[in-house]
C-alpha cells in the first residue's frame, strides 16, 4: 500500500488500541506480534525504519558468551535459543558464523569471563586448553535443545597457524565455536514491515514523529510534508531505543531510564585481511576488558566495537581515537598484514539503549531487556510501556513478552505464537535453492546466476524482484550486480522516501563503501521517475546523501 493510501487510513482512524513510538527492531517486532494477535496497532518512526541503533550493530546473532561474567544466564539462555530460531525462520538473512577466539598469553581474556564467574579462574594468565573447553561447552550447553550448528573445535598453535597463516605466531591456541551472522540486519526489519502490510488492523509509517501530546492524544508530524495528525491511543509503547527519555519528554514525561553507550565499527576494503580470516569472525577481549571483533562482511572486513558512555545519541560518530584503537588491535592479531586508514571505506556508530546504571564500567551494565511502565494518570490518560535494552538477537522474545503484557492490559489473549513464524524471504524457503533459481530464471527471463544472486539477497522474495528485472535489465552505474529493475522494485515495495533509504538500508551499497557519484545520480534518477520528484528535489536528495555519507560515515565522494 502506498503512503497516500496509508495516510488516508490514518486520517480515517484516530482511535488506536496501541501506538508504538520507534521503528527499530524492537518496535517493529512488537508491532508485528500485536498485529498477529488482531490488535489494532499503529507504529511511527521519525526517520527511516531501522536507522537508529538497529542499523549500528555488530551484525551478530549470538548468545553473548561474555554476558555469563555478569551472571546474565537468563539472557544467554534466551539469546542462544532465539539465535537458533532465527536460523530457521529467516534462513535468507541469518547464517551460521564460525567464531574464532585467538588465545595469547597477554591478549583475549574472553573465555575467562564465565570461568571467573564460576570461580574457576583467578588470574587472566591462567588459561589452558581444558579451561577454554569448559567455557565453550558451558555456552553450547545452553543451546542444546535447539542447536543445529556444529560443535566447537580447539586448535593448538601449529594447527592454528596452518589454518590461519597470517595470525600472530605468539598465539597459543585458537578455539572456534558457532554463533550466527546477519550480514544485512536492515533487511530483516523491512521484511517484518512488509509481512504485515496486508493486515487491516496494523499500520506503520517511517518519517512520522511522535512530536507532542496533550495528555490524551498524540500529535504525529509527517516529516516529509510537515502535516500533523492526531491519534488517541489506549496505551503507548515507547520503543525509541536510546531516545526513550527524549520521546517521553515529547509525551510530557520526565524520565531517566537510559544510560546509553556508544559503539563504533569500521568497514575495510582489504582483500588480504578478508582472506586471512576466511569465513570466521575473530572475537577477542583486550587485556583491559574491551571486546574486539574482526568480521567477514561480504567481501569486506568489519572491525569493532567500542563501549563509551554518551548522553545524546544524535551525536554518536566514530572518532579518530576509536579508529586508531581498532587498527592497533587488528595489527596485534594479524601483525604480518599492513592495514592503514586508507583501507577504511565506511564507518558507523550507534548507541546501546542500556538501562541507566551506576556500574563501575560500561561492560558491567546489564545487556538484558526490561519493560518499565508509566501508569495512566501520571501525566497521560494512557499507560506508557518503555522497552529498555534488548539485543537484536532477542527481538522476538522481547516482543513476545511485551505483547503478553499488553494483551493482558487489553483483556485479550494470545492466539498466535511467533516462535516458528517465518520472516520475509525465509517463507517457503526451498530445500533445494538450485531448483528454485532455475525455475525463477525460466519464469522471469533472467540468468540462473542472477536468480541465485537475488535469492541470496532476498530469499524467496527474490522471485518478485526477478519479475521486475525482466522489464528493466540495465545494470546500475558502478554496480553491475544491481539492476534498474531491482532498484525500481525496492522503491515501489519498500517505503523508500529518501535516496539514503536505498543506499544505506535497502541495499548494502552504502555500508560496503561502494557508493560513487555516478551511482548516486543513477539511483536518484530512478527515484525521481517513480516518486515524482522535481529536478530541485532530486538535487536536494543528492546533496543530502552526499553530506550524510561524509558526516556520519567518513565517505567522501
Ligand atoms: C555498537 C553496537 C553493537 C551491537 N551489536 C549487537 C549484535 O551484534 N547483536 C545483537 O544482538 N545486538 C547488538 N546490539 C544491540 C542492538 O543493536 C540494539 O539493542 C537494538 O538494535 C535496539 O533496537 P531498538 O529498536 O530498541 O532501538 P533503535 O533501533 O534505536 O530504534 C528506536 C527508534 O526510535 C525512533 N524514534 C526516536 N524518537 C522518536 C519519536 N519521537 N517518534 C518516532 N520515532 C522515534 C528512532 O529514530 C529509532 O529508529 C548492538 C548495539 C550497538 C550500539
Coordinates of C-alpha atoms and ligand atoms in Angstrom, one line a residue:
X1 CA 0.0 0.0 0.0
X2 CA 1.5 3.4 -1.0
X3 CA 2.0 6.2 1.5
X4 CA -1.0 8.3 0.3
X5 CA -3.4 5.3 0.9
X6 CA -1.8 4.7 4.4
X7 CA -2.2 8.4 5.2
X8 CA -5.8 8.2 4.2
X9 CA -6.3 5.3 6.6
X10 CA -4.6 7.3 9.4
X11 CA -6.9 10.2 8.8
X12 CA -9.9 7.9 8.9
X13 CA -8.8 6.2 12.2
X14 CA -8.0 8.3 15.1
X15 CA -8.6 5.8 17.9
X16 CA -5.9 3.0 18.3
X17 CA -5.6 0.3 21.0
X18 CA -1.8 0.6 20.8
X19 CA 0.6 3.2 19.3
X20 CA 4.2 2.3 19.1
X21 CA 6.8 5.0 19.0
X22 CA 10.0 3.9 17.3
X23 CA 10.6 1.7 14.3
X24 CA 13.8 0.0 15.2
X25 CA 13.8 -3.8 15.6
X26 CA 12.1 -3.9 18.9
X27 CA 9.3 -1.5 17.9
X28 CA 8.7 -3.4 14.6
X29 CA 8.8 -6.8 16.2
X30 CA 6.3 -5.8 18.8
X31 CA 4.1 -4.2 16.1
X32 CA 4.2 -7.5 14.2
X33 CA 3.3 -9.6 17.2
X34 CA 0.4 -7.4 18.3
X35 CA -0.9 -7.2 14.7
X36 CA -0.8 -11.0 14.5
X37 CA -3.0 -11.2 17.7
X38 CA -5.6 -9.0 15.9
X39 CA -4.9 -5.9 18.0
X40 CA -5.3 -2.6 16.1
X41 CA -1.8 -1.1 16.3
X42 CA 0.0 1.9 14.8
X43 CA 3.8 2.3 14.6
X44 CA 5.5 5.6 13.9
X45 CA 9.2 6.0 13.2
X46 CA 10.6 9.5 12.9
X47 CA 13.3 8.6 10.4
X48 CA 13.6 5.5 8.2
X49 CA 12.9 2.1 9.7
X50 CA 16.0 0.5 11.3
X51 CA 18.0 3.7 11.0
X52 CA 18.8 4.1 14.8
X53 CA 20.7 1.6 16.9
X54 CA 19.3 -1.3 14.9
X55 CA 21.5 -0.1 12.0
X56 CA 24.6 0.0 14.0
X57 CA 25.0 -3.4 15.5
X58 CA 28.0 -5.8 15.1
X59 CA 25.7 -7.9 12.9
X60 CA 26.0 -10.9 15.3
X61 CA 23.1 -13.1 16.2
X62 CA 24.5 -14.5 19.4
X63 CA 24.0 -15.6 22.9
X64 CA 26.8 -13.4 24.3
X65 CA 29.3 -15.7 25.8
X66 CA 30.8 -12.9 27.9
X67 CA 27.5 -12.0 29.5
X68 CA 27.9 -15.0 31.6
X69 CA 30.5 -13.0 33.5
X70 CA 27.8 -10.7 34.8
X71 CA 25.7 -13.7 35.7
X72 CA 23.2 -13.0 32.9
X73 CA 22.3 -16.7 32.5
X74 CA 18.7 -15.9 31.6
X75 CA 19.8 -13.6 28.8
X76 CA 22.3 -16.1 27.4
X77 CA 19.8 -18.9 27.5
X78 CA 17.1 -16.9 25.8
X79 CA 19.5 -15.4 23.2
X80 CA 21.1 -18.7 22.0
X81 CA 17.6 -20.2 21.6
X82 CA 16.4 -17.1 19.7
X83 CA 19.6 -17.3 17.5
X84 CA 18.6 -20.9 16.6
X85 CA 15.0 -19.9 15.9
X86 CA 16.2 -17.1 13.6
X87 CA 18.4 -19.5 11.7
X88 CA 15.2 -21.4 10.9
X89 CA 12.7 -18.5 10.5
X90 CA 14.9 -16.2 8.5
X91 CA 17.4 -18.5 6.7
X92 CA 17.9 -16.0 3.9
X93 CA 19.1 -13.3 6.4
X94 CA 20.7 -15.3 9.3
X95 CA 23.5 -17.7 8.7
X96 CA 25.9 -19.8 10.9
X97 CA 29.0 -17.8 11.8
X98 CA 32.2 -19.7 12.9
X99 CA 33.6 -17.5 15.6
X100 CA 37.3 -17.9 16.4
X101 CA 39.0 -16.8 19.5
X102 CA 42.7 -16.4 19.3
X103 CA 44.3 -17.0 22.6
X104 CA 47.6 -15.3 23.6
X105 CA 49.4 -15.2 26.8
X106 CA 48.6 -11.5 27.2
X107 CA 45.5 -11.0 25.0
X108 CA 42.0 -12.3 24.9
X109 CA 40.5 -13.0 28.3
X110 CA 37.2 -13.6 26.6
X111 CA 36.8 -17.1 28.0
X112 CA 37.9 -16.0 31.4
X113 CA 34.5 -14.4 31.8
X114 CA 32.3 -17.3 32.5
X115 CA 35.0 -19.1 34.4
X116 CA 35.7 -16.1 36.6
X117 CA 32.1 -16.1 37.4
X118 CA 32.2 -19.7 38.4
X119 CA 35.3 -19.1 40.5
X120 CA 37.4 -21.4 38.3
X121 CA 39.9 -18.7 37.3
X122 CA 41.6 -16.1 39.3
X123 CA 44.3 -14.7 37.1
X124 CA 44.0 -13.7 33.4
X125 CA 47.1 -15.6 32.6
X126 CA 45.6 -19.0 33.7
X127 CA 44.0 -20.4 30.6
X128 CA 44.9 -23.8 29.5
X129 CA 43.2 -26.0 26.9
X130 CA 40.9 -27.5 29.5
X131 CA 39.7 -24.2 30.8
X132 CA 38.9 -22.9 27.3
X133 CA 37.0 -26.1 26.5
X134 CA 34.9 -25.8 29.7
X135 CA 33.9 -22.2 28.8
X136 CA 32.7 -23.0 25.3
X137 CA 30.9 -26.2 26.5
X138 CA 29.0 -24.1 29.0
X139 CA 27.9 -21.8 26.2
X140 CA 26.9 -24.6 23.9
X141 CA 25.0 -26.4 26.7
X142 CA 22.5 -23.5 26.8
X143 CA 21.6 -24.1 23.1
X144 CA 21.5 -27.9 23.5
X145 CA 17.7 -28.3 22.7
X146 CA 17.5 -26.2 19.5
X147 CA 21.1 -26.2 18.2
X148 CA 21.6 -27.2 14.6
X149 CA 25.2 -26.0 14.2
X150 CA 28.5 -27.9 14.6
X151 CA 30.3 -28.2 17.9
X152 CA 33.4 -26.2 18.7
X153 CA 36.9 -27.1 17.7
X154 CA 40.1 -26.3 19.6
X155 CA 43.4 -26.0 17.8
X156 CA 46.9 -26.0 19.2
X157 CA 49.5 -23.4 18.0
X158 CA 50.7 -25.4 15.0
X159 CA 47.2 -26.2 13.7
X160 CA 46.1 -22.6 14.3
X161 CA 49.0 -21.2 12.2
X162 CA 48.4 -23.8 9.5
X163 CA 44.7 -22.8 9.3
X164 CA 45.4 -19.0 9.7
X165 CA 48.9 -18.4 8.4
X166 CA 48.7 -14.6 8.9
X167 CA 47.9 -15.0 12.6
X168 CA 50.3 -13.7 15.2
X169 CA 52.8 -16.5 15.8
X170 CA 52.6 -15.9 19.5
X171 CA 49.2 -17.5 19.5
X172 CA 49.0 -20.4 21.9
X173 CA 45.6 -21.8 20.7
X174 CA 42.5 -20.9 18.7
X175 CA 39.0 -22.0 19.6
X176 CA 36.2 -21.9 17.1
X177 CA 32.6 -22.2 18.1
X178 CA 29.4 -21.3 16.2
X179 CA 27.2 -18.3 16.6
X180 CA 25.2 -16.7 13.7
X181 CA 25.5 -13.6 11.5
X182 CA 23.0 -11.2 9.9
X183 CA 25.0 -9.5 7.2
X184 CA 22.1 -7.1 6.5
X185 CA 20.0 -6.5 9.6
X186 CA 18.0 -3.8 7.8
X187 CA 16.6 -6.4 5.5
X188 CA 15.1 -8.3 8.5
X189 CA 13.4 -5.1 9.7
X190 CA 11.9 -4.2 6.3
X191 CA 10.8 -7.8 5.8
X192 CA 8.9 -7.7 9.0
X193 CA 7.2 -4.5 8.0
X194 CA 6.3 -5.9 4.6
X195 CA 5.0 -9.1 6.1
X196 CA 2.2 -7.2 8.0
X197 CA 1.3 -4.8 5.3
X198 CA -1.9 -6.6 4.3
X199 CA -3.2 -6.8 7.9
X200 CA -6.0 -4.3 8.1
X201 CA -5.6 -3.8 11.9
X202 CA -1.9 -2.7 11.5
X203 CA -0.4 0.4 10.1
X204 CA 3.2 1.6 10.1
X205 CA 4.9 4.8 9.0
X206 CA 8.5 5.8 8.6
X207 CA 9.2 9.5 8.6
X208 CA 6.5 10.2 11.1
X209 CA 7.5 11.7 14.5
X210 CA 5.5 11.4 17.8
X211 CA 6.0 15.1 18.4
X212 CA 3.6 16.2 21.1
X213 CA 0.9 15.1 23.5
X214 CA -1.9 16.9 25.2
X215 CA -2.3 14.2 27.8
X216 CA -4.9 12.3 25.9
X217 CA -4.0 12.4 22.2
X218 CA -0.7 12.3 20.4
X219 CA 0.4 14.6 17.7
X220 CA 2.2 12.9 14.8
X221 CA 4.2 15.0 12.4
X222 CA 4.9 13.8 8.9
X223 CA 8.5 14.7 8.4
X224 CA 8.2 14.5 4.6
X225 CA 5.4 17.1 4.4
X226 CA 5.1 18.7 7.8
X227 CA 1.4 17.7 8.0
X228 CA 0.2 16.9 11.5
X229 CA -2.2 14.1 12.6
X230 CA -3.9 13.4 15.9
X231 CA -4.4 9.9 17.3
X232 CA -5.8 8.8 20.6
X233 CA -4.2 5.6 22.0
X234 CA -5.5 3.3 24.7
X235 CA -1.8 2.6 25.5
X236 CA 1.6 3.6 24.1
X237 CA 4.7 1.5 23.7
X238 CA 7.8 3.7 23.8
X239 CA 10.3 1.7 21.7
X240 CA 12.6 4.7 20.9
X241 CA 15.8 2.8 21.9
X242 CA 18.4 5.2 23.2
X243 CA 16.0 8.1 22.6
X244 CA 13.4 6.7 25.0
X245 CA 13.8 9.6 27.5
X246 CA 13.7 12.2 24.7
X247 CA 10.5 10.6 23.3
X248 CA 8.9 10.6 26.8
X249 CA 9.7 14.3 27.0
X250 CA 7.6 14.7 23.9
X251 CA 4.8 12.9 25.7
X252 CA 5.1 15.2 28.7
X253 CA 7.0 12.7 30.9
X254 CA 10.4 13.4 32.5
X255 CA 12.3 10.1 32.8
X256 CA 15.9 8.9 33.1
X257 CA 15.6 5.3 32.0
X258 CA 18.5 5.2 29.6
X259 CA 22.3 5.3 30.1
X260 CA 23.4 4.7 26.6
X261 CA 26.9 3.6 25.5
X262 CA 28.3 4.3 22.0
X263 CA 29.8 1.6 19.8
X264 CA 31.6 2.2 16.5
X265 CA 32.6 0.0 13.6
X266 CA 34.9 0.3 10.6
X267 CA 34.4 -1.3 7.2
X268 CA 37.6 -2.1 5.3
X269 CA 38.2 -3.0 1.7
X270 CA 41.2 -5.2 2.4
X271 CA 41.3 -8.4 0.4
X272 CA 44.4 -9.8 2.2
X273 CA 42.8 -9.4 5.7
X274 CA 39.5 -10.7 4.3
X275 CA 41.3 -13.8 3.1
X276 CA 43.2 -14.2 6.3
X277 CA 40.0 -14.5 8.4
X278 CA 38.3 -16.8 5.8
X279 CA 34.6 -17.1 6.9
X280 CA 35.4 -16.6 10.5
X281 CA 34.7 -13.8 12.8
X282 CA 37.7 -13.3 15.1
X283 CA 36.5 -12.3 18.5
X284 CA 38.6 -11.5 21.5
X285 CA 38.9 -9.4 24.6
X286 CA 41.7 -6.9 25.1
X287 CA 43.5 -7.2 28.4
X288 CA 41.6 -4.1 29.6
X289 CA 38.3 -6.0 29.0
X290 CA 37.3 -4.3 25.8
X291 CA 35.9 -6.6 23.1
X292 CA 37.2 -6.5 19.6
X293 CA 35.8 -8.3 16.6
X294 CA 37.0 -8.7 13.0
X295 CA 34.0 -9.8 11.0
X296 CA 33.6 -11.1 7.4
X297 CA 31.0 -8.7 5.9
X298 CA 30.6 -9.9 2.3
X299 CA 33.9 -9.1 0.5
X300 CA 34.8 -6.5 3.2
X301 CA 36.1 -6.8 6.8
X302 CA 34.2 -5.1 9.6
X303 CA 36.1 -4.2 12.8
X304 CA 34.5 -3.1 16.1
X305 CA 33.5 -2.2 18.7
X306 CA 33.7 0.3 21.5
X307 CA 31.6 0.8 24.6
X308 CA 31.6 4.5 25.6
X309 CA 29.0 6.3 27.8
X310 CA 27.2 9.0 25.8
X311 CA 24.2 11.3 26.7
X312 CA 22.9 12.4 23.3
X313 CA 22.6 9.5 20.8
X314 CA 22.3 12.0 17.9
X315 CA 25.9 13.0 18.5
X316 CA 27.4 9.5 18.1
X317 CA 30.1 9.3 15.5
X318 CA 33.3 7.3 15.1
X319 CA 36.3 9.2 16.5
X320 CA 39.9 9.3 15.4
X321 CA 40.8 7.6 18.7
X322 CA 38.5 4.7 18.0
X323 CA 39.9 4.2 14.5
X324 CA 43.4 4.2 15.9
X325 CA 42.4 1.6 18.6
X326 CA 40.7 -0.7 16.1
X327 CA 43.6 -0.7 13.7
X328 CA 46.1 -1.2 16.5
X329 CA 44.1 -4.2 17.9
X330 CA 43.8 -5.8 14.4
X331 CA 47.5 -5.4 13.9
X332 CA 48.2 -7.3 17.1
X333 CA 46.3 -10.3 15.9
X334 CA 47.4 -10.1 12.3
X335 CA 50.8 -8.4 12.5
X336 CA 52.0 -9.5 9.1
X337 CA 49.2 -7.7 7.3
X338 CA 49.6 -4.0 6.7
X339 CA 46.5 -2.1 7.4
X340 CA 46.0 1.7 7.2
X341 CA 43.3 4.3 7.4
X342 CA 43.2 4.4 3.6
X343 CA 41.6 0.9 3.7
X344 CA 38.5 2.2 5.6
X345 CA 35.6 2.6 3.2
X346 CA 32.8 3.3 5.7
X347 CA 32.4 3.7 9.4
X348 CA 29.3 3.8 11.6
X349 CA 28.3 4.4 15.3
X350 CA 25.3 3.6 17.3
X351 CA 24.1 3.8 21.0
X352 CA 23.1 0.8 23.0
X353 CA 19.8 1.6 24.8
X354 CA 21.1 0.3 28.2
X355 CA 19.4 1.0 31.5
X356 CA 20.7 4.0 33.4
X357 CA 23.2 2.5 35.8
X358 CA 25.9 3.3 38.3
X359 CA 28.0 0.3 37.3
X360 CA 31.8 0.8 37.6
X361 CA 32.4 0.0 34.0
X362 CA 30.2 0.1 30.9
X363 CA 30.9 -3.6 30.3
X364 CA 29.2 -4.4 33.6
X365 CA 25.8 -2.8 32.7
X366 CA 23.2 -5.5 32.1
X367 CA 22.5 -6.3 28.4
X368 CA 19.2 -7.9 29.3
X369 CA 15.9 -6.2 28.4
X370 CA 13.1 -5.0 30.7
X371 CA 9.7 -3.1 30.4
X372 CA 9.3 0.0 32.6
X373 CA 5.7 1.1 32.9
X374 CA 4.5 4.7 33.5
X375 CA 0.9 4.2 34.6
X376 CA -2.0 6.2 33.3
X377 CA -2.9 9.2 35.4
X378 CA 0.6 10.4 36.0
X379 CA 0.6 13.0 33.2
X380 CA -1.1 11.0 30.4
X381 CA -4.5 9.3 30.2
X382 CA -2.8 6.2 28.9
X383 CA 0.0 4.0 30.3
X384 CA 3.4 4.0 28.6
X385 CA 5.4 0.8 28.3
X386 CA 9.0 1.6 27.8
X387 CA 11.2 -1.0 26.2
X388 CA 14.6 -0.7 27.8
X389 CA 17.7 -2.6 26.4
X390 CA 17.3 -5.7 24.3
X391 CA 19.7 -7.3 21.9
X392 CA 19.0 -7.5 18.2
X393 CA 19.1 -11.3 18.7
X394 CA 16.3 -11.4 21.2
X395 CA 13.8 -9.1 19.4
X396 CA 11.2 -11.8 19.0
X397 CA 11.3 -12.8 22.7
X398 CA 11.2 -9.2 23.9
X399 CA 8.3 -8.5 21.5
X400 CA 6.5 -11.6 22.8
X401 CA 6.9 -10.6 26.4
X402 CA 5.8 -7.0 25.7
X403 CA 2.8 -8.3 23.7
X404 CA 1.7 -10.6 26.5
X405 CA 1.8 -7.7 29.0
X406 CA -0.2 -5.5 26.5
X407 CA -2.7 -8.3 25.8
X408 CA -3.4 -8.7 29.5
X409 CA -4.0 -4.9 29.8
X410 CA -6.4 -5.0 26.9
X411 CA -8.2 -8.0 28.3
X412 CA -7.2 -10.2 25.3
X413 CA -5.3 -13.4 24.9
X414 CA -2.7 -14.6 22.6
X415 CA -3.9 -16.7 19.6
X416 CA -0.7 -17.0 17.5
X417 CA 2.9 -17.7 18.6
X418 CA 5.8 -16.1 16.6
X419 CA 8.2 -18.8 17.7
X420 CA 8.0 -20.5 14.3
X421 CA 6.7 -17.6 12.2
X422 CA 8.8 -17.3 9.0
X423 CA 10.2 -13.8 8.2
X424 CA 10.0 -12.3 4.7
X425 CA 12.1 -14.2 2.2
X426 CA 12.5 -17.0 4.7
X427 CA 8.9 -18.0 4.0
X428 CA 8.5 -21.2 1.8
X429 CA 12.3 -21.4 1.8
X430 CA 13.3 -24.2 -0.6
X431 CA 15.2 -27.2 0.5
X432 CA 16.9 -27.1 -2.9
X433 CA 17.8 -23.4 -3.8
X434 CA 19.3 -24.6 -7.1
X435 CA 15.9 -25.7 -8.5
X436 CA 14.3 -22.5 -7.1
X437 CA 16.8 -20.4 -9.0
X438 CA 16.3 -22.4 -12.2
X439 CA 12.6 -22.1 -12.0
X440 CA 12.7 -18.3 -11.3
X441 CA 15.2 -17.7 -14.1
X442 CA 13.0 -19.5 -16.5
X443 CA 9.9 -17.6 -15.5
X444 CA 11.5 -14.2 -15.4
X445 CA 13.9 -14.5 -18.4
X446 CA 17.0 -13.8 -16.2
X447 CA 20.1 -15.9 -16.0
X448 CA 20.4 -18.7 -13.5
X449 CA 23.4 -16.9 -11.9
X450 CA 21.3 -13.7 -11.4
X451 CA 18.4 -15.6 -9.9
X452 CA 20.8 -17.2 -7.4
X453 CA 22.1 -13.7 -6.6
X454 CA 18.6 -12.4 -5.9
X455 CA 17.9 -15.5 -3.8
X456 CA 21.0 -14.9 -1.7
X457 CA 19.9 -11.2 -1.2
X458 CA 16.2 -11.6 -0.7
X459 CA 15.4 -15.3 -0.1
X460 CA 12.1 -16.3 -1.8
X461 CA 11.0 -12.6 -2.1
X462 CA 13.7 -12.6 -4.9
X463 CA 11.1 -14.1 -7.2
X464 CA 9.1 -10.9 -7.0
X465 CA 12.2 -8.8 -7.7
X466 CA 13.1 -11.0 -10.6
X467 CA 9.8 -10.4 -12.2
X468 CA 10.6 -6.7 -12.3
X469 CA 14.0 -7.2 -13.6
X470 CA 12.8 -8.7 -16.8
X471 CA 11.5 -5.2 -17.8
X472 CA 14.4 -3.2 -16.6
X473 CA 17.5 -5.3 -17.0
X474 CA 20.1 -2.4 -17.3
X475 CA 22.6 -2.5 -14.6
X476 CA 23.4 0.3 -12.1
X477 CA 26.3 2.6 -12.7
X478 CA 29.3 1.1 -10.9
X479 CA 27.3 -1.8 -9.5
X480 CA 26.8 -4.5 -12.2
X481 CA 25.3 -6.8 -9.5
X482 CA 22.3 -4.4 -9.2
X483 CA 19.8 -3.8 -11.9
X484 CA 17.5 -0.9 -12.5
X485 CA 14.6 -3.3 -12.1
X486 CA 15.8 -4.3 -8.6
X487 CA 16.1 -0.7 -7.5
X488 CA 12.6 0.0 -9.0
X489 CA 11.2 -2.9 -7.1
X490 CA 12.8 -1.7 -3.8
X491 CA 11.5 1.9 -4.3
X492 CA 8.0 0.6 -5.2
X493 CA 7.6 -2.0 -2.5
X494 CA 9.7 -0.9 0.5
X495 CA 8.6 2.6 1.6
X496 CA 11.6 4.5 0.3
X497 CA 11.3 8.3 0.5
X498 CA 14.9 9.4 0.6
X499 CA 17.9 8.5 -1.5
X500 CA 19.8 7.2 1.5
X501 CA 17.0 4.8 2.3
X502 CA 18.0 2.8 -0.8
X503 CA 21.8 3.2 -0.4
X504 CA 22.1 2.6 3.3
X505 CA 19.2 0.3 4.3
X506 CA 17.5 -1.4 1.4
X507 CA 20.9 -2.4 -0.2
X508 CA 24.4 -2.8 1.2
X509 CA 25.9 -0.5 -1.4
X510 CA 26.5 2.3 1.2
X511 CA 27.8 0.2 4.0
X512 CA 30.2 -1.7 1.8
X513 CA 31.7 1.6 0.8
X514 CA 30.7 1.1 -2.9
X515 CA 28.9 4.5 -3.4
X516 CA 30.1 6.5 -6.3
X517 CA 28.8 9.8 -7.7
X518 CA 27.6 8.1 -10.8
X519 CA 25.7 5.5 -8.8
X520 CA 24.1 8.2 -6.6
X521 CA 22.9 10.0 -9.7
X522 CA 21.6 6.9 -11.3
X523 CA 19.5 5.8 -8.2
X524 CA 18.3 9.4 -7.8
X525 CA 17.0 9.4 -11.4
X526 CA 15.2 6.1 -10.8
X527 CA 13.6 7.5 -7.6
X528 CA 12.7 10.8 -9.4
X529 CA 10.8 8.9 -12.1
X530 CA 8.9 6.7 -9.6
X531 CA 8.3 9.2 -6.8
X532 CA 7.6 12.3 -9.0
X533 CA 10.5 14.4 -7.5
X534 CA 11.1 17.7 -9.3
X535 CA 14.6 18.5 -10.6
X536 CA 15.3 20.6 -7.5
X537 CA 14.1 17.8 -5.1
X538 CA 16.3 15.3 -6.9
X539 CA 19.4 17.6 -6.5
X540 CA 18.5 18.2 -2.8
X541 CA 18.4 14.4 -2.3
X542 CA 21.9 14.0 -3.8
X543 CA 23.3 16.8 -1.6
X544 CA 21.6 15.4 1.5
X545 CA 23.0 11.9 0.9
X546 CA 26.5 13.1 0.0
X547 CA 26.6 15.2 3.1
X548 CA 25.3 12.4 5.3
X549 CA 27.8 9.9 4.0
X550 CA 30.6 12.3 4.7
X551 CA 29.5 13.5 8.2
X552 CA 28.4 10.2 9.6
X553 CA 30.3 7.6 7.7
X554 CA 33.6 9.2 6.6
X555 CA 32.8 8.7 2.9
X556 CA 33.9 11.4 0.6
X557 CA 32.6 11.2 -3.0
Ligands
LIG1 C1 27.7 -0.9 18.7 C2 26.6 -1.9 18.9 C3 26.7 -3.2 18.6 C4 25.7 -4.1 18.8 N1 25.8 -5.4 18.4 C5 24.9 -6.3 18.5 C6 25.0 -7.6 18.0 O1 26.0 -7.9 17.3 N2 24.0 -8.4 18.2 C7 22.9 -8.1 18.9 O2 22.0 -9.0 19.1 N3 22.7 -6.8 19.4 C8 23.6 -5.9 19.2 N4 23.5 -4.6 19.6 C9 22.2 -4.2 20.3 C10 21.1 -3.9 19.4 O3 21.6 -3.3 18.2 C11 20.1 -3.0 20.0 O4 19.8 -3.4 21.3 C12 18.8 -2.9 19.2 O5 19.1 -2.6 17.9 C13 17.9 -1.8 19.8 O6 16.8 -1.7 19.0 P1 15.6 -0.7 19.3 O7 14.5 -1.0 18.4 O8 15.3 -0.8 20.8 O9 16.2 0.8 19.2 P2 16.5 1.6 17.8 O10 16.9 0.8 16.7 O11 17.4 2.8 18.2 O12 15.1 2.2 17.4 C14 14.5 3.3 18.1 C15 13.9 4.1 17.0 O13 13.0 5.1 17.6 C16 13.0 6.2 16.8 N5 12.4 7.4 17.5 C17 13.0 8.1 18.5 N6 12.2 9.1 18.9 C18 11.1 9.0 18.2 C19 9.9 9.8 18.1 N7 9.6 10.8 18.9 N8 8.9 9.4 17.2 C20 9.1 8.4 16.4 N9 10.2 7.6 16.4 C21 11.2 7.9 17.3 C22 14.4 6.4 16.4 O14 14.6 7.1 15.2 C23 14.9 4.9 16.2 O15 14.8 4.5 14.9 C24 24.5 -3.7 19.4 C25 24.3 -2.3 19.7 C26 25.3 -1.4 19.4 C27 25.1 0.0 19.7

